[in-house]
Coordinates of C-alpha atoms in Angstrom, one line a residue:
X1 CA -11.2 0.2 -30.5
X2 CA -10.7 3.8 -29.3
X3 CA -9.3 4.6 -26.1
X4 CA -11.4 5.7 -23.3
X5 CA -10.6 8.1 -20.6
X6 CA -13.0 8.8 -17.7
X7 CA -12.2 11.5 -15.4
X8 CA -13.9 12.8 -12.1
X9 CA -13.1 16.3 -10.1
X10 CA -13.8 16.5 -6.2
X11 CA -12.9 19.2 -3.7
X12 CA -12.2 17.4 -0.7
X13 CA -11.8 20.5 1.7
X14 CA -8.4 18.6 2.9
X15 CA -8.1 15.3 3.3
X16 CA -4.8 14.9 6.1
X17 CA -6.3 12.9 8.7
X18 CA -6.2 9.2 7.7
X19 CA -9.3 8.0 8.4
X20 CA -10.9 10.9 5.8
X21 CA -8.5 10.0 3.4
X22 CA -9.0 6.2 3.9
X23 CA -12.6 7.1 2.9
X24 CA -12.3 9.6 0.1
X25 CA -9.5 6.7 -1.4
X26 CA -12.0 4.0 -1.4
X27 CA -14.8 6.5 -2.8
X28 CA -12.7 7.5 -5.5
X29 CA -11.9 3.6 -6.2
X30 CA -15.5 3.1 -6.2
X31 CA -16.1 5.1 -9.2
X32 CA -14.1 3.2 -11.3
X33 CA -12.5 6.2 -13.3
X34 CA -9.3 6.4 -14.9
X35 CA -8.4 9.8 -13.6
X36 CA -9.7 11.3 -10.5
X37 CA -8.8 15.1 -9.9
X38 CA -8.7 16.2 -6.4
X39 CA -8.4 20.0 -4.9
X40 CA -7.3 21.5 -1.9
X41 CA -5.8 18.2 -0.2
X42 CA -3.5 20.3 1.8
X43 CA -0.8 17.7 0.4
X44 CA 3.0 18.4 1.1
X45 CA 5.9 17.0 -0.8
X46 CA 6.8 14.4 2.1
X47 CA 3.0 13.0 1.9
X48 CA 3.5 11.6 -1.8
X49 CA 5.0 8.3 -0.9
X50 CA 2.5 7.3 2.0
X51 CA -0.4 8.9 0.1
X52 CA 0.6 6.9 -3.3
X53 CA 1.0 3.7 -1.2
X54 CA -2.8 4.4 0.4
X55 CA -4.2 4.9 -3.3
X56 CA -2.3 1.9 -4.7
X57 CA -1.3 3.9 -7.9
X58 CA 0.1 6.9 -9.8
X59 CA -0.3 10.4 -7.8
X60 CA 0.9 13.4 -8.9
X61 CA 0.5 16.7 -7.3
X62 CA 1.2 20.1 -6.8
X63 CA 2.1 21.1 -3.0
X64 CA 0.7 23.9 -0.8
X65 CA 0.6 23.9 2.8
X66 CA -0.9 21.8 5.5
X67 CA -3.8 23.9 5.8
X68 CA -4.5 25.2 2.6
X69 CA -4.4 24.6 -1.5
X70 CA -2.8 20.9 -2.7
X71 CA -4.2 19.8 -5.8
X72 CA -3.7 16.0 -6.9
X73 CA -4.5 14.0 -10.0
X74 CA -5.2 10.3 -9.0
X75 CA -4.4 7.5 -12.0
X76 CA -6.2 4.0 -12.0
X77 CA -3.8 1.0 -12.6
X78 CA -5.0 0.9 -16.3
X79 CA -3.5 4.3 -16.8
X80 CA -0.2 2.8 -16.0
X81 CA 2.7 4.6 -18.1
X82 CA 0.6 6.7 -20.0
X83 CA 1.1 10.1 -18.4
X84 CA 4.2 11.1 -20.1
X85 CA 4.5 15.1 -19.3
X86 CA 3.2 16.7 -15.7
X87 CA 3.3 20.4 -15.3
X88 CA 2.7 21.7 -11.9
X89 CA 2.7 25.5 -10.7
X90 CA 4.4 26.1 -7.0
X91 CA 1.6 27.1 -5.2
X92 CA -0.3 23.7 -5.0
X93 CA -3.4 25.2 -7.4
X94 CA -2.6 23.3 -10.8
X95 CA -1.8 19.9 -12.4
X96 CA -1.6 19.1 -16.1
X97 CA -0.9 15.9 -17.2
X98 CA -0.1 14.8 -20.9
X99 CA -1.5 11.2 -21.5
X100 CA -0.1 9.3 -25.1
X101 CA -2.2 6.8 -26.4
X102 CA -1.9 5.3 -29.7
X103 CA -4.9 7.0 -31.4
X104 CA -3.5 10.5 -29.9
X105 CA -2.5 12.7 -27.0
X106 CA -4.9 14.5 -24.6
X107 CA -3.9 16.5 -21.7
X108 CA -6.1 16.4 -18.2
X109 CA -5.8 19.9 -16.2
X110 CA -6.4 20.3 -12.5
X111 CA -7.2 23.5 -11.4
X112 CA -8.1 25.0 -7.6
X113 CA -8.3 29.0 -8.5
X114 CA -7.3 31.4 -5.4
X115 CA -10.2 32.8 -3.9
X116 CA -8.5 36.7 -4.0
X117 CA -9.9 38.6 -7.3
X118 CA -6.4 40.0 -8.0
X119 CA -4.9 36.8 -7.5
X120 CA -7.4 34.6 -9.5
X121 CA -7.1 36.8 -12.4
X122 CA -3.2 36.7 -12.4
X123 CA -3.9 32.8 -12.2
X124 CA -6.0 32.4 -15.1
X125 CA -3.4 34.2 -17.2
X126 CA -0.7 31.9 -16.6
X127 CA -2.9 28.8 -17.5
X128 CA -1.3 28.9 -21.3
X129 CA 2.1 28.2 -20.1
X130 CA 1.2 24.9 -18.2
X131 CA -1.6 23.6 -20.8
X132 CA 0.1 22.0 -24.1
X133 CA -1.0 23.7 -27.2
X134 CA -0.4 20.6 -29.2
X135 CA -3.2 18.3 -27.8
X136 CA -6.8 18.7 -26.8
X137 CA -7.0 19.4 -23.3
X138 CA -9.8 18.8 -20.3
X139 CA -9.8 21.3 -17.8
X140 CA -11.4 20.5 -14.5
X141 CA -11.8 21.8 -11.1
X142 CA -12.6 24.5 -8.5
X143 CA -12.6 27.9 -10.5
X144 CA -13.8 30.0 -7.4
X145 CA -16.2 31.8 -9.9
X146 CA -19.2 31.5 -12.2
X147 CA -19.6 32.5 -15.8
X148 CA -23.1 33.8 -15.5
X149 CA -23.9 34.9 -11.9
X150 CA -28.1 35.0 -12.6
X151 CA -28.2 30.7 -13.3
X152 CA -24.9 29.7 -11.2
X153 CA -25.0 31.9 -7.9
X154 CA -27.3 32.3 -5.2
X155 CA -27.3 34.3 -2.5
X156 CA -26.4 38.2 -1.8
X157 CA -24.1 38.5 -5.1
X158 CA -26.6 37.3 -7.5
X159 CA -27.4 40.7 -8.8
X160 CA -24.0 41.5 -9.2
X161 CA -21.4 41.8 -12.2
X162 CA -19.8 38.4 -13.7
X163 CA -16.8 37.3 -10.9
X164 CA -13.5 39.1 -11.5
X165 CA -11.3 36.9 -13.1
X166 CA -14.0 34.9 -15.5
X167 CA -13.0 37.2 -18.4
X168 CA -9.7 35.8 -18.2
X169 CA -11.1 32.2 -17.7
X170 CA -13.1 32.7 -20.8
X171 CA -10.4 34.1 -23.3
X172 CA -8.4 30.8 -22.0
X173 CA -11.0 28.7 -23.0
X174 CA -12.3 30.1 -26.1
X175 CA -8.3 29.9 -27.4
X176 CA -8.3 26.1 -26.7
X177 CA -12.2 25.7 -27.9
X178 CA -13.4 24.6 -24.4
X179 CA -17.0 24.6 -23.6
X180 CA -18.7 24.1 -19.8
X181 CA -20.2 20.4 -20.2
X182 CA -23.0 20.8 -18.2
X183 CA -24.0 24.2 -19.3
X184 CA -23.5 22.9 -22.7
X185 CA -26.4 20.0 -21.9
X186 CA -28.5 22.0 -19.7
X187 CA -28.5 25.7 -21.1
X188 CA -31.4 26.8 -18.7
X189 CA -31.2 24.6 -15.5
X190 CA -30.0 25.7 -11.9
X191 CA -27.5 23.5 -10.0
X192 CA -25.0 24.3 -7.6
X193 CA -21.8 22.2 -6.4
X194 CA -21.0 24.3 -3.2
X195 CA -23.8 25.7 -1.0
X196 CA -22.9 27.2 2.4
X197 CA -23.8 25.1 5.6
X198 CA -26.9 27.8 6.4
X199 CA -27.9 27.6 2.8
X200 CA -28.3 31.1 1.9
X201 CA -25.3 31.0 -0.2
X202 CA -24.7 28.7 -3.2
X203 CA -22.7 28.7 -6.5
X204 CA -21.6 26.1 -9.1
X205 CA -17.7 27.1 -9.1
X206 CA -16.9 23.5 -9.6
X207 CA -16.9 22.6 -13.7
X208 CA -15.3 20.6 -16.7
X209 CA -14.7 21.8 -20.0
X210 CA -13.7 19.9 -22.7
X211 CA -13.1 20.5 -26.5
X212 CA -16.2 21.6 -28.5
X213 CA -15.6 19.2 -31.2
X214 CA -15.8 16.2 -29.2
X215 CA -19.7 16.6 -29.0
X216 CA -19.9 15.8 -32.7
X217 CA -17.8 12.8 -32.0
X218 CA -20.0 11.5 -29.2
X219 CA -23.3 12.3 -31.5
X220 CA -21.4 10.4 -34.2
X221 CA -20.6 7.2 -32.4
X222 CA -24.1 6.8 -31.2
X223 CA -25.6 7.2 -34.3
X224 CA -22.8 4.4 -35.8
X225 CA -23.9 2.1 -33.0
X226 CA -27.6 2.4 -33.4
X227 CA -27.1 1.5 -36.8
X228 CA -24.6 -2.0 -36.0
X229 CA -27.1 -2.5 -33.6
X230 CA -30.0 -3.2 -35.9
X231 CA -27.8 -4.6 -38.1
X232 CA -27.1 -7.2 -35.7
X233 CA -30.7 -7.7 -34.7
X234 CA -30.3 -5.8 -31.2
X235 CA -28.1 -8.9 -30.4
X236 CA -25.7 -8.4 -27.2
X237 CA -22.3 -9.1 -28.9
X238 CA -18.7 -8.7 -28.2
X239 CA -19.0 -5.0 -29.5
X240 CA -22.2 -4.9 -26.5
X241 CA -19.6 -6.0 -23.4
X242 CA -16.6 -3.4 -25.0
X243 CA -19.0 -0.6 -24.8
X244 CA -20.0 -0.9 -21.3
X245 CA -15.8 -2.0 -19.9
X246 CA -13.2 -0.5 -21.1
X247 CA -11.6 -3.8 -21.9
X248 CA -13.3 -6.7 -22.9
X249 CA -10.7 -9.1 -21.2
X250 CA -9.9 -12.8 -21.9
X251 CA -13.1 -14.6 -22.5
X252 CA -12.0 -17.8 -21.1
X253 CA -13.7 -18.9 -17.5
X254 CA -10.4 -19.2 -15.3
X255 CA -9.4 -15.5 -15.8
X256 CA -7.9 -14.3 -12.2
X257 CA -5.6 -11.8 -11.3
X258 CA -4.5 -11.5 -7.4
X259 CA -3.4 -8.0 -5.6
X260 CA -1.4 -7.5 -2.5
X261 CA -3.7 -5.8 -0.6
X262 CA -2.9 -3.7 2.6
X263 CA -3.1 -4.7 5.7
X264 CA -2.7 -4.0 9.8
X265 CA 0.8 -4.5 11.0
X266 CA 4.5 -4.2 9.9
X267 CA 5.4 -4.2 6.2
X268 CA 6.3 -7.8 6.1
X269 CA 5.5 -9.8 3.0
X270 CA 3.9 -12.8 4.9
X271 CA 1.6 -9.7 6.5
X272 CA 0.2 -8.6 3.3
X273 CA -3.4 -10.5 2.5
X274 CA -3.9 -11.4 -1.2
X275 CA -7.1 -10.3 -2.7
X276 CA -8.7 -12.5 -5.9
X277 CA -10.3 -10.9 -8.7
X278 CA -12.6 -13.0 -10.3
X279 CA -15.0 -12.1 -13.3
X280 CA -18.5 -12.4 -13.6
X281 CA -18.7 -16.0 -15.6
X282 CA -16.5 -17.2 -12.8
X283 CA -18.8 -15.6 -9.8
X284 CA -21.6 -17.0 -11.7
X285 CA -20.8 -20.4 -11.9
X286 CA -18.9 -20.8 -8.5
X287 CA -22.0 -19.3 -7.0
X288 CA -24.1 -22.0 -8.6
X289 CA -22.1 -24.8 -7.2
X290 CA -21.7 -23.0 -4.0
X291 CA -25.7 -23.4 -3.5
X292 CA -25.6 -26.9 -4.5
X293 CA -23.0 -28.0 -2.3
X294 CA -24.5 -26.3 0.5
X295 CA -27.1 -29.0 0.5
X296 CA -25.1 -31.6 1.0
X297 CA -22.7 -30.1 3.7
X298 CA -24.7 -31.1 6.7
X299 CA -24.1 -34.6 5.6
X300 CA -20.5 -34.4 5.1
X301 CA -18.9 -33.1 7.9
X302 CA -19.3 -33.3 11.5
X303 CA -21.2 -31.4 14.3
X304 CA -18.5 -29.7 15.9
X305 CA -17.7 -27.9 12.7
X306 CA -20.0 -24.8 12.5
X307 CA -18.6 -22.8 9.3
X308 CA -20.7 -22.7 6.5
X309 CA -22.7 -25.8 7.4
X310 CA -26.7 -25.2 7.1
X311 CA -28.1 -25.9 10.7
X312 CA -24.8 -25.3 12.6
X313 CA -24.1 -22.1 14.4
X314 CA -20.8 -20.6 15.6
X315 CA -22.4 -20.1 19.1
X316 CA -22.9 -23.9 19.5
X317 CA -18.8 -24.6 19.7
X318 CA -19.0 -21.4 22.2
X319 CA -21.4 -22.6 24.5
X320 CA -19.4 -25.9 24.5
X321 CA -16.3 -23.9 25.6
X322 CA -18.1 -22.0 28.2
X323 CA -19.6 -24.6 29.7
X324 CA -16.6 -27.5 29.3
X325 CA -14.3 -24.7 31.2
X326 CA -16.5 -23.9 34.0
X327 CA -17.3 -27.9 34.3
X328 CA -13.3 -28.6 34.7
X329 CA -12.8 -25.7 36.6
X330 CA -15.4 -26.5 39.1
X331 CA -14.4 -30.8 39.2
X332 CA -10.8 -29.3 39.2
X333 CA -10.4 -32.0 36.3
X334 CA -7.3 -32.4 34.2
X335 CA -7.9 -30.6 31.0
X336 CA -6.4 -28.4 28.2
X337 CA -7.7 -26.6 25.7
X338 CA -4.9 -26.1 22.5
X339 CA -6.0 -23.4 19.6
X340 CA -4.2 -24.0 16.7
X341 CA -3.0 -21.5 14.2
X342 CA -2.3 -22.3 10.6
X343 CA -0.6 -19.8 8.2
X344 CA -2.1 -18.6 5.5
X345 CA -4.8 -21.5 6.0
X346 CA -7.2 -20.9 2.7
X347 CA -4.0 -20.0 0.4
X348 CA -2.0 -22.9 1.7
X349 CA -4.5 -25.8 0.4
X350 CA -3.0 -28.1 -1.9
X351 CA -5.5 -28.5 -4.7
X352 CA -4.6 -31.9 -5.6
X353 CA -5.6 -33.0 -2.0
X354 CA -8.7 -31.0 -2.1
X355 CA -9.7 -33.3 -5.5
X356 CA -9.0 -35.9 -3.5
X357 CA -10.8 -35.3 -0.5
X358 CA -14.0 -34.8 -3.0
X359 CA -13.3 -38.1 -4.7
X360 CA -13.6 -39.8 -1.1
X361 CA -17.0 -38.2 -0.3
X362 CA -17.9 -39.7 -3.7
X363 CA -18.5 -35.7 -5.0
X364 CA -17.3 -37.4 -8.7
X365 CA -19.3 -34.7 -10.9
X366 CA -18.9 -31.8 -8.5
X367 CA -15.1 -32.9 -8.7
X368 CA -15.3 -32.1 -12.5
X369 CA -16.8 -28.8 -12.3
X370 CA -14.4 -27.8 -9.7
X371 CA -11.6 -28.8 -12.2
X372 CA -13.1 -26.6 -14.4
X373 CA -12.2 -23.5 -12.1
X374 CA -9.1 -24.6 -10.3
X375 CA -7.0 -26.8 -12.7
X376 CA -4.7 -25.0 -14.7
X377 CA -5.6 -21.8 -13.3
X378 CA -3.1 -18.5 -13.8
X379 CA -2.6 -15.2 -11.8
X380 CA -0.4 -12.2 -11.7
X381 CA 0.2 -9.6 -9.0
X382 CA -0.2 -6.0 -9.4
X383 CA 2.1 -3.9 -7.5
X384 CA 2.1 -0.1 -7.7
X385 CA 0.0 -0.5 -10.9
X386 CA 2.4 -2.6 -12.4
X387 CA 1.3 -6.0 -13.4
X388 CA 3.9 -9.1 -13.2
X389 CA 4.3 -12.0 -15.6
X390 CA 1.3 -14.4 -15.6
X391 CA 2.3 -18.0 -13.3
X392 CA 0.3 -20.9 -12.5
X393 CA -1.2 -21.1 -9.1
X394 CA -1.5 -24.4 -7.8
X395 CA -2.7 -23.7 -4.1
X396 CA -5.2 -21.7 -2.9
X397 CA -8.9 -21.9 -2.7
X398 CA -9.3 -18.0 -1.4
X399 CA -11.4 -15.2 -3.0
X400 CA -14.4 -16.9 -4.8
X401 CA -18.0 -17.8 -3.0
X402 CA -16.9 -21.6 -2.8
X403 CA -14.1 -20.8 -0.7
X404 CA -15.5 -21.4 2.7
X405 CA -17.1 -24.8 1.7
X406 CA -14.1 -26.3 0.1
X407 CA -12.0 -25.6 2.8
X408 CA -14.5 -27.0 5.5
X409 CA -14.4 -30.2 3.4
X410 CA -10.2 -29.5 3.5
X411 CA -10.2 -29.7 7.0
X412 CA -12.6 -31.9 7.6
X413 CA -9.8 -34.8 7.0
X414 CA -7.9 -33.2 10.4
X415 CA -11.0 -33.1 12.3
X416 CA -11.6 -37.5 11.0
X417 CA -7.9 -38.0 11.6
X418 CA -7.9 -37.0 15.2
X419 CA -11.4 -39.0 15.7
X420 CA -10.1 -41.9 14.2
X421 CA -6.8 -41.9 16.7
X422 CA -7.5 -44.2 19.4
X423 CA -4.5 -42.9 21.2
X424 CA -6.3 -39.3 21.6
X425 CA -8.5 -39.8 24.4
X426 CA -11.6 -37.7 24.2
X427 CA -12.9 -35.5 26.8
X428 CA -16.5 -36.8 28.0
X429 CA -18.8 -34.0 29.1
X430 CA -22.0 -34.6 31.0
X431 CA -24.5 -36.4 28.8
X432 CA -22.2 -38.8 27.3
X433 CA -21.2 -36.7 24.5
X434 CA -17.2 -37.2 23.7
X435 CA -15.3 -34.2 22.5
X436 CA -11.7 -34.3 20.8
X437 CA -11.8 -30.5 18.8
X438 CA -14.1 -28.2 17.5
X439 CA -13.8 -26.1 14.4
X440 CA -14.9 -22.9 12.7
X441 CA -13.0 -23.1 9.3
X442 CA -9.5 -23.0 10.0
X443 CA -9.9 -22.3 14.0
X444 CA -9.1 -25.4 15.5
X445 CA -9.4 -25.9 19.0
X446 CA -8.4 -29.3 20.8
X447 CA -9.4 -30.8 23.8
X448 CA -6.8 -32.8 25.6
X449 CA -7.6 -34.7 28.7
X450 CA -4.4 -37.2 29.2
X451 CA -0.9 -36.6 28.9
X452 CA -0.3 -39.5 26.4
X453 CA -2.9 -37.4 23.9
X454 CA -0.4 -34.7 23.5
X455 CA 2.2 -36.9 21.7
X456 CA -0.9 -38.7 19.7
X457 CA -2.2 -34.8 18.6
X458 CA 1.8 -33.8 18.0
X459 CA 1.8 -36.9 15.0
X460 CA -1.6 -36.2 13.8
X461 CA -0.5 -32.7 13.2
X462 CA 2.6 -33.3 11.4
X463 CA 0.7 -36.2 9.4
X464 CA -1.9 -33.5 8.4
X465 CA 1.1 -31.0 7.3
X466 CA 2.8 -33.6 5.0
X467 CA -0.3 -34.7 3.6
X468 CA -2.2 -31.3 2.7
X469 CA 0.8 -28.9 2.7
X470 CA -0.7 -27.1 5.6
X471 CA 1.3 -25.4 8.0
X472 CA 0.8 -24.9 11.4
X473 CA 2.1 -21.6 13.2
X474 CA 3.8 -22.5 16.4
X475 CA 4.4 -19.0 17.4
X476 CA 0.8 -18.2 17.8
X477 CA -0.6 -21.5 18.7
X478 CA -2.6 -20.6 22.1
X479 CA -2.9 -23.2 25.1
X480 CA -5.3 -23.0 28.4
X481 CA -4.6 -25.2 31.1
X482 CA -7.5 -25.9 33.3
X483 CA -8.3 -27.8 36.5
X484 CA -5.4 -30.0 38.0
X485 CA -3.1 -28.8 35.1
X486 CA -3.2 -25.3 35.6
X487 CA 0.1 -24.8 37.0
X488 CA 1.9 -28.0 35.1
X489 CA 4.3 -27.9 32.6
X490 CA 2.7 -29.9 29.5
X491 CA 4.4 -31.6 26.6
X492 CA 3.3 -29.6 23.5
X493 CA 4.8 -26.9 21.7
X494 CA 2.3 -23.9 22.2
X495 CA 2.3 -20.5 24.1
X496 CA 0.6 -21.7 27.7
X497 CA -1.7 -19.8 29.9
X498 CA -3.1 -20.6 33.5
X499 CA -5.4 -17.3 33.2
X500 CA -7.4 -17.3 29.7
X501 CA -7.3 -18.0 26.1
X502 CA -9.5 -16.5 23.3
X503 CA -11.3 -18.6 20.9
X504 CA -12.9 -17.1 18.2
X505 CA -13.2 -13.9 19.4
X506 CA -14.6 -14.9 23.1
X507 CA -12.5 -15.2 26.2
X508 CA -12.5 -18.2 28.3
X509 CA -10.9 -19.2 31.6
X510 CA -10.1 -18.0 35.0
X511 CA -9.6 -14.5 35.2
X512 CA -13.3 -13.4 34.5
X513 CA -13.6 -14.1 30.9
X514 CA -16.8 -12.6 31.0
X515 CA -15.9 -9.0 31.7
X516 CA -12.7 -9.3 29.6
X517 CA -15.0 -10.2 26.6
X518 CA -17.2 -7.2 27.1
X519 CA -14.4 -4.9 27.6
X520 CA -12.7 -5.7 24.6
X521 CA -16.3 -4.9 23.2
X522 CA -16.4 -1.6 24.4
X523 CA -13.5 -0.9 22.8
X524 CA -14.2 -2.2 19.1
X525 CA -18.1 -0.2 20.1
X526 CA -16.2 2.9 20.5
X527 CA -14.1 3.3 17.4
X528 CA -17.4 2.1 15.4
X529 CA -19.3 5.2 17.3
X530 CA -16.1 7.1 16.3
X531 CA -16.4 6.2 12.6
X532 CA -20.4 6.8 12.5
X533 CA -21.5 9.4 14.9
X534 CA -19.7 12.6 13.2
X535 CA -22.1 11.9 10.0
X536 CA -25.2 13.8 10.2
X537 CA -27.4 11.5 7.9
X538 CA -31.1 11.1 8.2
X539 CA -31.4 8.1 6.3
X540 CA -30.1 4.2 6.9
X541 CA -29.4 5.2 10.4
X542 CA -31.2 1.7 11.3
X543 CA -29.0 -0.1 9.0
X544 CA -26.2 1.1 10.0
X545 CA -27.0 0.1 13.6
X546 CA -28.2 -3.5 12.7
X547 CA -25.1 -3.9 10.1
X548 CA -22.5 -2.2 12.1
X549 CA -23.3 -1.5 15.9
X550 CA -25.6 -4.3 16.7
X551 CA -23.4 -7.3 16.0
X552 CA -20.9 -5.9 18.2
X553 CA -23.2 -6.8 21.2
X554 CA -25.2 -10.1 19.8
X555 CA -22.0 -11.6 19.3
X556 CA -21.0 -12.1 22.3
X557 CA -24.5 -11.3 24.5
X558 CA -25.2 -15.3 22.9
X559 CA -22.2 -16.3 25.6
X560 CA -22.1 -14.3 28.3
X561 CA -24.6 -12.3 30.3
X562 CA -25.0 -8.9 29.4
X563 CA -23.1 -6.3 31.5
X564 CA -25.8 -3.9 31.6
X565 CA -24.0 -1.3 33.8
X566 CA -20.9 -0.7 31.9
X567 CA -23.4 -0.1 29.0
X568 CA -26.2 2.0 30.3
X569 CA -24.2 5.1 29.9
X570 CA -22.7 7.1 26.7
X571 CA -23.1 4.0 24.7
X572 CA -26.7 3.7 25.4
X573 CA -26.8 7.5 24.8
X574 CA -25.2 6.7 21.5
X575 CA -28.2 5.0 20.3
X576 CA -30.7 7.2 21.5
X577 CA -28.7 10.1 20.0
X578 CA -28.1 8.8 16.5
X579 CA -31.7 7.1 16.0
X580 CA -34.3 10.0 17.3
X581 CA -31.9 12.9 18.4
X582 CA -33.5 15.8 16.0
X583 CA -37.1 14.5 16.4
X584 CA -36.5 14.2 20.0
X585 CA -35.2 18.0 20.2
X586 CA -38.1 19.0 18.1
X587 CA -41.2 17.6 19.4
X588 CA -39.7 17.4 23.0
X589 CA -38.8 14.2 23.9
X590 CA -38.8 10.4 22.6
X591 CA -41.9 9.5 24.6
X592 CA -45.4 11.7 23.9
X593 CA -47.0 13.7 26.8
X594 CA -50.2 12.0 28.5
X595 CA -52.3 14.4 26.3
X596 CA -50.9 13.8 23.5
X597 CA -51.2 9.8 23.9
X598 CA -48.3 9.2 25.4
X599 CA -47.3 8.5 29.3
X600 CA -45.0 11.6 29.7
X601 CA -46.4 14.5 32.5
X602 CA -46.2 17.6 32.1
X603 CA -48.2 20.2 29.8
X604 CA -45.2 22.4 28.4
X605 CA -44.4 20.8 25.0
X606 CA -40.4 21.4 24.8

């Protein structure tokens, strides 16, 4: 099968800001192309290691200054090792890469032409020295001139002669048999790639040039594909899937690859979070099994496990913790909360133990389907575009739709172990209910009300670790001493506090936990506001608020009273500005005047 190489081009107008750079890289990855050509990046030579790490693949650049020029070519992991020759200029305006494939070679040239006419002529005259003449060339970029001012330019210069340098560029494209791809497909259409903010000037200065003979091959391939489809009676065969994907891949179901994705924190291997990539067949089967298992989850796990169980809500445990701490503090009872932290919880699940759990729950047919997905699975790690050797995966359930449900069943073994231990004295809440622990997936909060229970808890956790392969992290296990135990040393290895403890993102304890929680929410709100507020878009504002902004308020608002005073200032104005600002300015306010059916007084419109 012939090799496919997809190319995209974009003028980014500077990307030294790490937030903008991150969004550009994410956008480039979402396009799923092999080669992304960026112009005007303002990259410096010392930026290459960091930018390549953020991109996650090969990066080739021609360096300009921190405020101008800088051309970059980003290569996907599929093109690792295919770039055999890289040519760059010394002004940050050109990067040319020669790719070598079994079917032949091809060159990709990324261009950012100067603005000054004389410099642009000289630049185009130097192109032949960078582009190899032995291989076909695809040239993309920002050329800062147009071949036809009547079709490709809008504004005061529409009647002027062709832009300076276009003659030199035409000479080069003719010598290499290159054609303007978009103009070749749309001879009389008008479109612009650059528009001045006031809308008065626009031009099509960003273009793609490709060899003219590729058009003939393209039409020939389309004809052959039509014939083959008719002969196959329009059946979606392997050839069909190969035509829509650059790689058909292994057709076995448990085909899984792992990437070490970047995360916050120090550059330390345990701080890296693995990301699992699954094929479509795997996802469909896992989703179907997930939907079936979800129906049985309320009958299999306890009431205090609130993750991935229909009818259970995380706020139920938060309400319990809030009322319990208030009750203990008011009555000065002996009590302690222990928040357990498990190292890489989803990744440490022993699959043999998981199968035994499913068998204990009498899920015999379901267990066989899980075995199809998890037994004899294998994976590999991609680091900086290089793929490791395949290795067998014996632990972990992260990365598929079944992950939360399977882990909840796995974690239920700990809950039942604690419930059946008579040495662990439960805390009796008003109404008679007995509480030993509350869970949300791997977040386990134990309620201890007797000194002897600490020894029982330590022994039960040790049994759980040996049986399941799970590993508790003593350094991140937190504890809160309450009531008469507030200033007492307790016999359990945890980071003890006599003030507050954070459980599932909400603070509980003595030191104004409501105010501390809302203060943290305010910081998160500020970061979210800074991310979305500068974007001037009209569509999707309600979606942005509902999906990214409102949850910051609704989650703690279900536990603690909303602090109106601290949120009615600029944070409240943010909602008004984002949703109604432009219309309010045009129509004189959000509330209409009384003469127009509203309640706002006054006769002036603005």
